[in-house]
mmCIF file of C-alpha atoms in Angstrom:
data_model
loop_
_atom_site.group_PDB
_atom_site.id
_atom_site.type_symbol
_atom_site.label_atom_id
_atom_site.label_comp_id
_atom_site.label_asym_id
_atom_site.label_seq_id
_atom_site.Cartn_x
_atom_site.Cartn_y
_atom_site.Cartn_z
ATOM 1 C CA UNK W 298 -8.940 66.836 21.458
ATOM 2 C CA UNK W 299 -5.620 65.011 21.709
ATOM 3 C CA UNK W 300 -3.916 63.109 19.041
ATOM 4 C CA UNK W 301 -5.254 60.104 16.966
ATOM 5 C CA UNK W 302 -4.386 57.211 20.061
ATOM 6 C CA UNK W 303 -6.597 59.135 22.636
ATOM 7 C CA UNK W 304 -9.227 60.486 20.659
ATOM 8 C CA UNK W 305 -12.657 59.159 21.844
ATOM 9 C CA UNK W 306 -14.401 57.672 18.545
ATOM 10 C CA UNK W 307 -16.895 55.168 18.016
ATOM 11 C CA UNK W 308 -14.492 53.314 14.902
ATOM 12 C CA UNK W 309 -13.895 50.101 16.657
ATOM 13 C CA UNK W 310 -16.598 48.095 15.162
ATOM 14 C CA UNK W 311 -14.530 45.154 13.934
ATOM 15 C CA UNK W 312 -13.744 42.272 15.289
ATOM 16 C CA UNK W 313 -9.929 39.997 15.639
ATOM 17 C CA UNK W 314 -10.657 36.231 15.383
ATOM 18 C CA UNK W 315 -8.220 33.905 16.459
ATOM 19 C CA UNK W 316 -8.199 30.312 16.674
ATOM 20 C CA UNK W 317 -6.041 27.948 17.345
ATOM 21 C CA UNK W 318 -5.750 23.779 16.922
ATOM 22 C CA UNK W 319 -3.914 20.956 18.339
ATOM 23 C CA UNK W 320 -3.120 17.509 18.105
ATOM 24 C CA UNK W 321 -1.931 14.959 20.182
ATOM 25 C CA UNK W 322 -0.954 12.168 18.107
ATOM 26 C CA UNK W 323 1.332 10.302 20.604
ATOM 27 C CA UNK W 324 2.248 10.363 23.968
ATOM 28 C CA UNK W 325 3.925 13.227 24.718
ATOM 29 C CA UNK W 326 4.066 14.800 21.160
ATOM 30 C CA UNK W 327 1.806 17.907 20.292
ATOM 31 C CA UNK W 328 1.324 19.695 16.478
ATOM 32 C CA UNK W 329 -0.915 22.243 15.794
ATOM 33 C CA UNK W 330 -1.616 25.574 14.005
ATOM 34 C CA UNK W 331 -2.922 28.573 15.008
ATOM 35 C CA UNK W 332 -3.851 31.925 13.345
ATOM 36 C CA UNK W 333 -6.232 35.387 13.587
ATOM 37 C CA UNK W 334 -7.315 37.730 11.711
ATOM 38 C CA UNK W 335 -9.364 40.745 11.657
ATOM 39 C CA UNK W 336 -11.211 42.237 9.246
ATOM 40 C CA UNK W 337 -9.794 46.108 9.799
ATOM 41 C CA UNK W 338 -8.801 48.021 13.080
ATOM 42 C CA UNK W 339 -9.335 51.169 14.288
ATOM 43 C CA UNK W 340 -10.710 54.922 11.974
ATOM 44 C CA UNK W 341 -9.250 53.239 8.972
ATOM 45 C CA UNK W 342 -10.207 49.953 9.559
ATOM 46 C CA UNK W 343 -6.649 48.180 8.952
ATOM 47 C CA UNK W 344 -6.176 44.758 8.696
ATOM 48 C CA UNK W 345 -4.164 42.674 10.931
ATOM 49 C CA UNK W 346 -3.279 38.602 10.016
ATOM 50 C CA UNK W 347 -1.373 35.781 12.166
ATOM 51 C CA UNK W 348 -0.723 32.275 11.240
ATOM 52 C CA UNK W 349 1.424 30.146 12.752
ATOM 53 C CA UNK W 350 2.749 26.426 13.243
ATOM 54 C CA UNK W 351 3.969 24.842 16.611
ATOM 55 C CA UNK W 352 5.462 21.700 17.711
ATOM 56 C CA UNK W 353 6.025 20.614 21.125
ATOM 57 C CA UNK W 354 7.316 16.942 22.193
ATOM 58 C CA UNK W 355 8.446 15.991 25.706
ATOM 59 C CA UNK W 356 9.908 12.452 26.252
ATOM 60 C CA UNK W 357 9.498 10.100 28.764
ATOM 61 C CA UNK W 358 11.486 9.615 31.933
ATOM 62 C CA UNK W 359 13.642 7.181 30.323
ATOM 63 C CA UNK W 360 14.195 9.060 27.329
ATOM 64 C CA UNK W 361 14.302 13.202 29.502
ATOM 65 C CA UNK W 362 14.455 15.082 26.212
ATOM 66 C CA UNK W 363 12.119 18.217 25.066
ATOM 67 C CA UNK W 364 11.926 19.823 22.061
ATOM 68 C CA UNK W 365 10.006 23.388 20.826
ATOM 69 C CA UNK W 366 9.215 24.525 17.393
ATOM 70 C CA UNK W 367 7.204 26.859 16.176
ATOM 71 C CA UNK W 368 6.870 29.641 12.930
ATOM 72 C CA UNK W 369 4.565 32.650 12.854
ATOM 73 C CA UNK W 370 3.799 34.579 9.886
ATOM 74 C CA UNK W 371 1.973 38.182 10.037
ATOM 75 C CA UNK W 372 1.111 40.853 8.096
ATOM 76 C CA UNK W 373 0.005 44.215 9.133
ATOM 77 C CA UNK W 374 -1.383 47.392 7.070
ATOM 78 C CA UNK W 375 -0.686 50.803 7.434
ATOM 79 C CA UNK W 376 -2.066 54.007 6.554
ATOM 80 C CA UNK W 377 0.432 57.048 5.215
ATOM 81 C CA UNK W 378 -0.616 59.994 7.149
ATOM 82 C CA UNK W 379 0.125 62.210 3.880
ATOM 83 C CA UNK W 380 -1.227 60.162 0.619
ATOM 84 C CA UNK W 381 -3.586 57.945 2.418
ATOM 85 C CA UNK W 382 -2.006 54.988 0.648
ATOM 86 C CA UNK W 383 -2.395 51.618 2.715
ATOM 87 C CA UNK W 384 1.018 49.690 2.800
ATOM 88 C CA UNK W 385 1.072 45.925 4.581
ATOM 89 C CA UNK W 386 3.981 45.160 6.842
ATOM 90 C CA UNK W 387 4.763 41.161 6.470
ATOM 91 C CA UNK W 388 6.598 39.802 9.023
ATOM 92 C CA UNK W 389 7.616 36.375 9.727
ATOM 93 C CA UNK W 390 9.960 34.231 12.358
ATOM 94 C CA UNK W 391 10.412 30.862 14.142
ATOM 95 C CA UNK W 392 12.490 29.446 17.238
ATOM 96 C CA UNK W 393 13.659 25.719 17.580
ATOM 97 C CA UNK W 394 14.054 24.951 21.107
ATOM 98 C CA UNK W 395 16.237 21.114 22.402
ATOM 99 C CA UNK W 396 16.341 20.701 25.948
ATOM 100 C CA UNK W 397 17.915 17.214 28.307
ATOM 101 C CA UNK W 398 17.048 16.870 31.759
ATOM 102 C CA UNK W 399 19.703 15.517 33.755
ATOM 103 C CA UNK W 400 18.748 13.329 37.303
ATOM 104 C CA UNK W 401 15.309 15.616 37.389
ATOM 105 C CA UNK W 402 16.852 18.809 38.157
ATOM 106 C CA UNK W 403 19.301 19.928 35.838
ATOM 107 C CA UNK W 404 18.431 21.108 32.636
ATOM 108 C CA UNK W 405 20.457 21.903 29.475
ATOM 109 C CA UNK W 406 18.703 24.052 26.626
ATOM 110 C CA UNK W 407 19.760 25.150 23.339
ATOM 111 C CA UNK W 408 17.547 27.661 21.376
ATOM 112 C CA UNK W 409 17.877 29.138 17.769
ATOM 113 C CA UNK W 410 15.429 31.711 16.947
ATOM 114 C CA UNK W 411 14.836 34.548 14.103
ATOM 115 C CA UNK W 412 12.734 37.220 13.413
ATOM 116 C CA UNK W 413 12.621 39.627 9.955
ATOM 117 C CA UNK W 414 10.305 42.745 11.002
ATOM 118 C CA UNK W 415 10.330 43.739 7.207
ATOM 119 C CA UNK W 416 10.179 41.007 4.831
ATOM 120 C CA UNK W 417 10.286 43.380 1.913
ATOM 121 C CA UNK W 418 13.927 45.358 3.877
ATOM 122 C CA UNK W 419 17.251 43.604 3.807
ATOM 123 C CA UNK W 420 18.536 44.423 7.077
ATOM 124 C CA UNK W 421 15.297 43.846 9.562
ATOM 125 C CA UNK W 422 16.135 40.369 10.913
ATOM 126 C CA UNK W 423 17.290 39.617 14.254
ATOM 127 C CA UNK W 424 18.957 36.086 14.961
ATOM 128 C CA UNK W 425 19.494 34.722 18.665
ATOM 129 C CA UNK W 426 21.302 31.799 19.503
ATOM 130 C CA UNK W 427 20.689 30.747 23.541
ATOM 131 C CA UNK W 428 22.440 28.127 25.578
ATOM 132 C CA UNK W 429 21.425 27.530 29.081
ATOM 133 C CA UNK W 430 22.132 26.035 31.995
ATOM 134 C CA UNK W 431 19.136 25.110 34.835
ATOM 135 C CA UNK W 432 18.904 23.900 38.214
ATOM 136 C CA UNK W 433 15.296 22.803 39.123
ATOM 137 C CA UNK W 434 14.848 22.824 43.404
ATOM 138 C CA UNK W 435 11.720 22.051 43.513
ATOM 139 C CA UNK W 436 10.527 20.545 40.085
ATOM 140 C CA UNK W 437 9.558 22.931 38.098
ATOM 141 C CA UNK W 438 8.402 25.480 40.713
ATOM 142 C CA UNK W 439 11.989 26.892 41.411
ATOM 143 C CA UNK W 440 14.452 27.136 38.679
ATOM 144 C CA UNK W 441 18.124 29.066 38.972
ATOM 145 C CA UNK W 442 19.393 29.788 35.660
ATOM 146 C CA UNK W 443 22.623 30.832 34.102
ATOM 147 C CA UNK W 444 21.895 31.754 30.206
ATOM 148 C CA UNK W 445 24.142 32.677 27.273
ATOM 149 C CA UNK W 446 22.954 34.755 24.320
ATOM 150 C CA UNK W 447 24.728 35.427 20.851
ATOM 151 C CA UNK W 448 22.533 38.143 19.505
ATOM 152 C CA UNK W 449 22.933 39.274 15.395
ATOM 153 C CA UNK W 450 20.618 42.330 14.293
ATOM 154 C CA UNK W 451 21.113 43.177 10.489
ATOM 155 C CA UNK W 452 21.615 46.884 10.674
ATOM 156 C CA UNK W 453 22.134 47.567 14.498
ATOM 157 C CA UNK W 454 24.581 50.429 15.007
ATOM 158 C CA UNK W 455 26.138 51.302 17.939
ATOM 159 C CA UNK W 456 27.311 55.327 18.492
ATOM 160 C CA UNK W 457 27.079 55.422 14.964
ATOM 161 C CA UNK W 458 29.348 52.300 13.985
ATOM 162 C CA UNK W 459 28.161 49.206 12.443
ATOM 163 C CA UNK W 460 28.160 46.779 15.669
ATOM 164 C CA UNK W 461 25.500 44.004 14.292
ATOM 165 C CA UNK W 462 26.862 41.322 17.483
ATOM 166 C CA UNK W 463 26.593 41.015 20.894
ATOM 167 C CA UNK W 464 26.717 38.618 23.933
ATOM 168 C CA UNK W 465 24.427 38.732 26.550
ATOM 169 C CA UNK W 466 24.536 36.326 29.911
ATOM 170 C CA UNK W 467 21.837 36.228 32.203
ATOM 171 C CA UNK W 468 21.176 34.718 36.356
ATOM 172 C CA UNK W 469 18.247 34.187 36.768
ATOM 173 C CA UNK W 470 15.344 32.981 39.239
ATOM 174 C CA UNK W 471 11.890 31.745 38.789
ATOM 175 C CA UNK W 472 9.743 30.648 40.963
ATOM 176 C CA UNK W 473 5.899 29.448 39.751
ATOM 177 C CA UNK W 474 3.524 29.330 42.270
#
């Protein structure tokens, strides 16, 4: 009858509830919280938890600055196929996000973000630093981008060397429609 992932059961009887909050204390400014949680997934019922924190502010035309924030802590368990023992993998990470508008159509954006996959591992955390460069055409409908990353991930080998560092640069289009 297949393997666990495609075997037709009736186990899903539980429920993820998510929520999430937000405040707009002045103009332009945004804080809230979010999170979800479930009380256990699939045959073994396995519990899955998200909470997080977010910031957002966009100045005014006189002042064309933006700023991002926002952390996210979750935890997910696991079932060993061989003991049975549950395990929880905690995971956490955050971004922080500046951005100045030039004239309404050029953009300039710095971003730091991080992610550790294992909390309780020494080497599971990626770190990305971004700079970018954007011209808007038509507001924020049409955007060409030019975008540099500095990537670090703890324990990345590369044909069997320790390589933890890279650069990546991107052009881009978007258009939103």
């Amino acid at each position: 009858n297949g393997v666990a992932s495609n075997v037709l059961d009736d186990s899903n009887d539980t429920v993820f509830y998510a929520a999430r909050l937000d405040f707009k204390p002045l103009a332009g400014l945004m804080v809230g919280a979010s999170g979800g949680t479930s009380g256990g997934e699939g045959p073994f019922h396995l519990g899955r938890d998200r909470y997080g924190v977010h910031v957002k502010y966009d100045g005014p035309a006189e002042l064309p600055i933006a700023f991002r924030a926002e952390y996210l802590e979750a935890k997910d368990e696991s079932r060993n196929a061989t003991s049975g023992a549950i395990t929880a993998l905690k995971r956490n990470g955050f971004y922080v996000t500046g951005m100045y508008t030039i004239a309404g159509v050029y953009r300039l954006a710095a971003r730091y973000d991080q992610i550790d996959n294992n909390k309780d591992a020494s080497n599971a955390k990626t770190k990305t630093f971004t700079g970018g460069f954007h011209y808007m055409i038509k507001g924020k409908n049409i955007n060409l981008k030019a975008d540099y990353y500095s990537i670090k991930q703890d324990g990345r080998a590369v044909n069997g060397a320790l390589d933890e560092s890279y650069s990546q640069f991107a052009l881009a289009a978007q258009v939103a429609f």
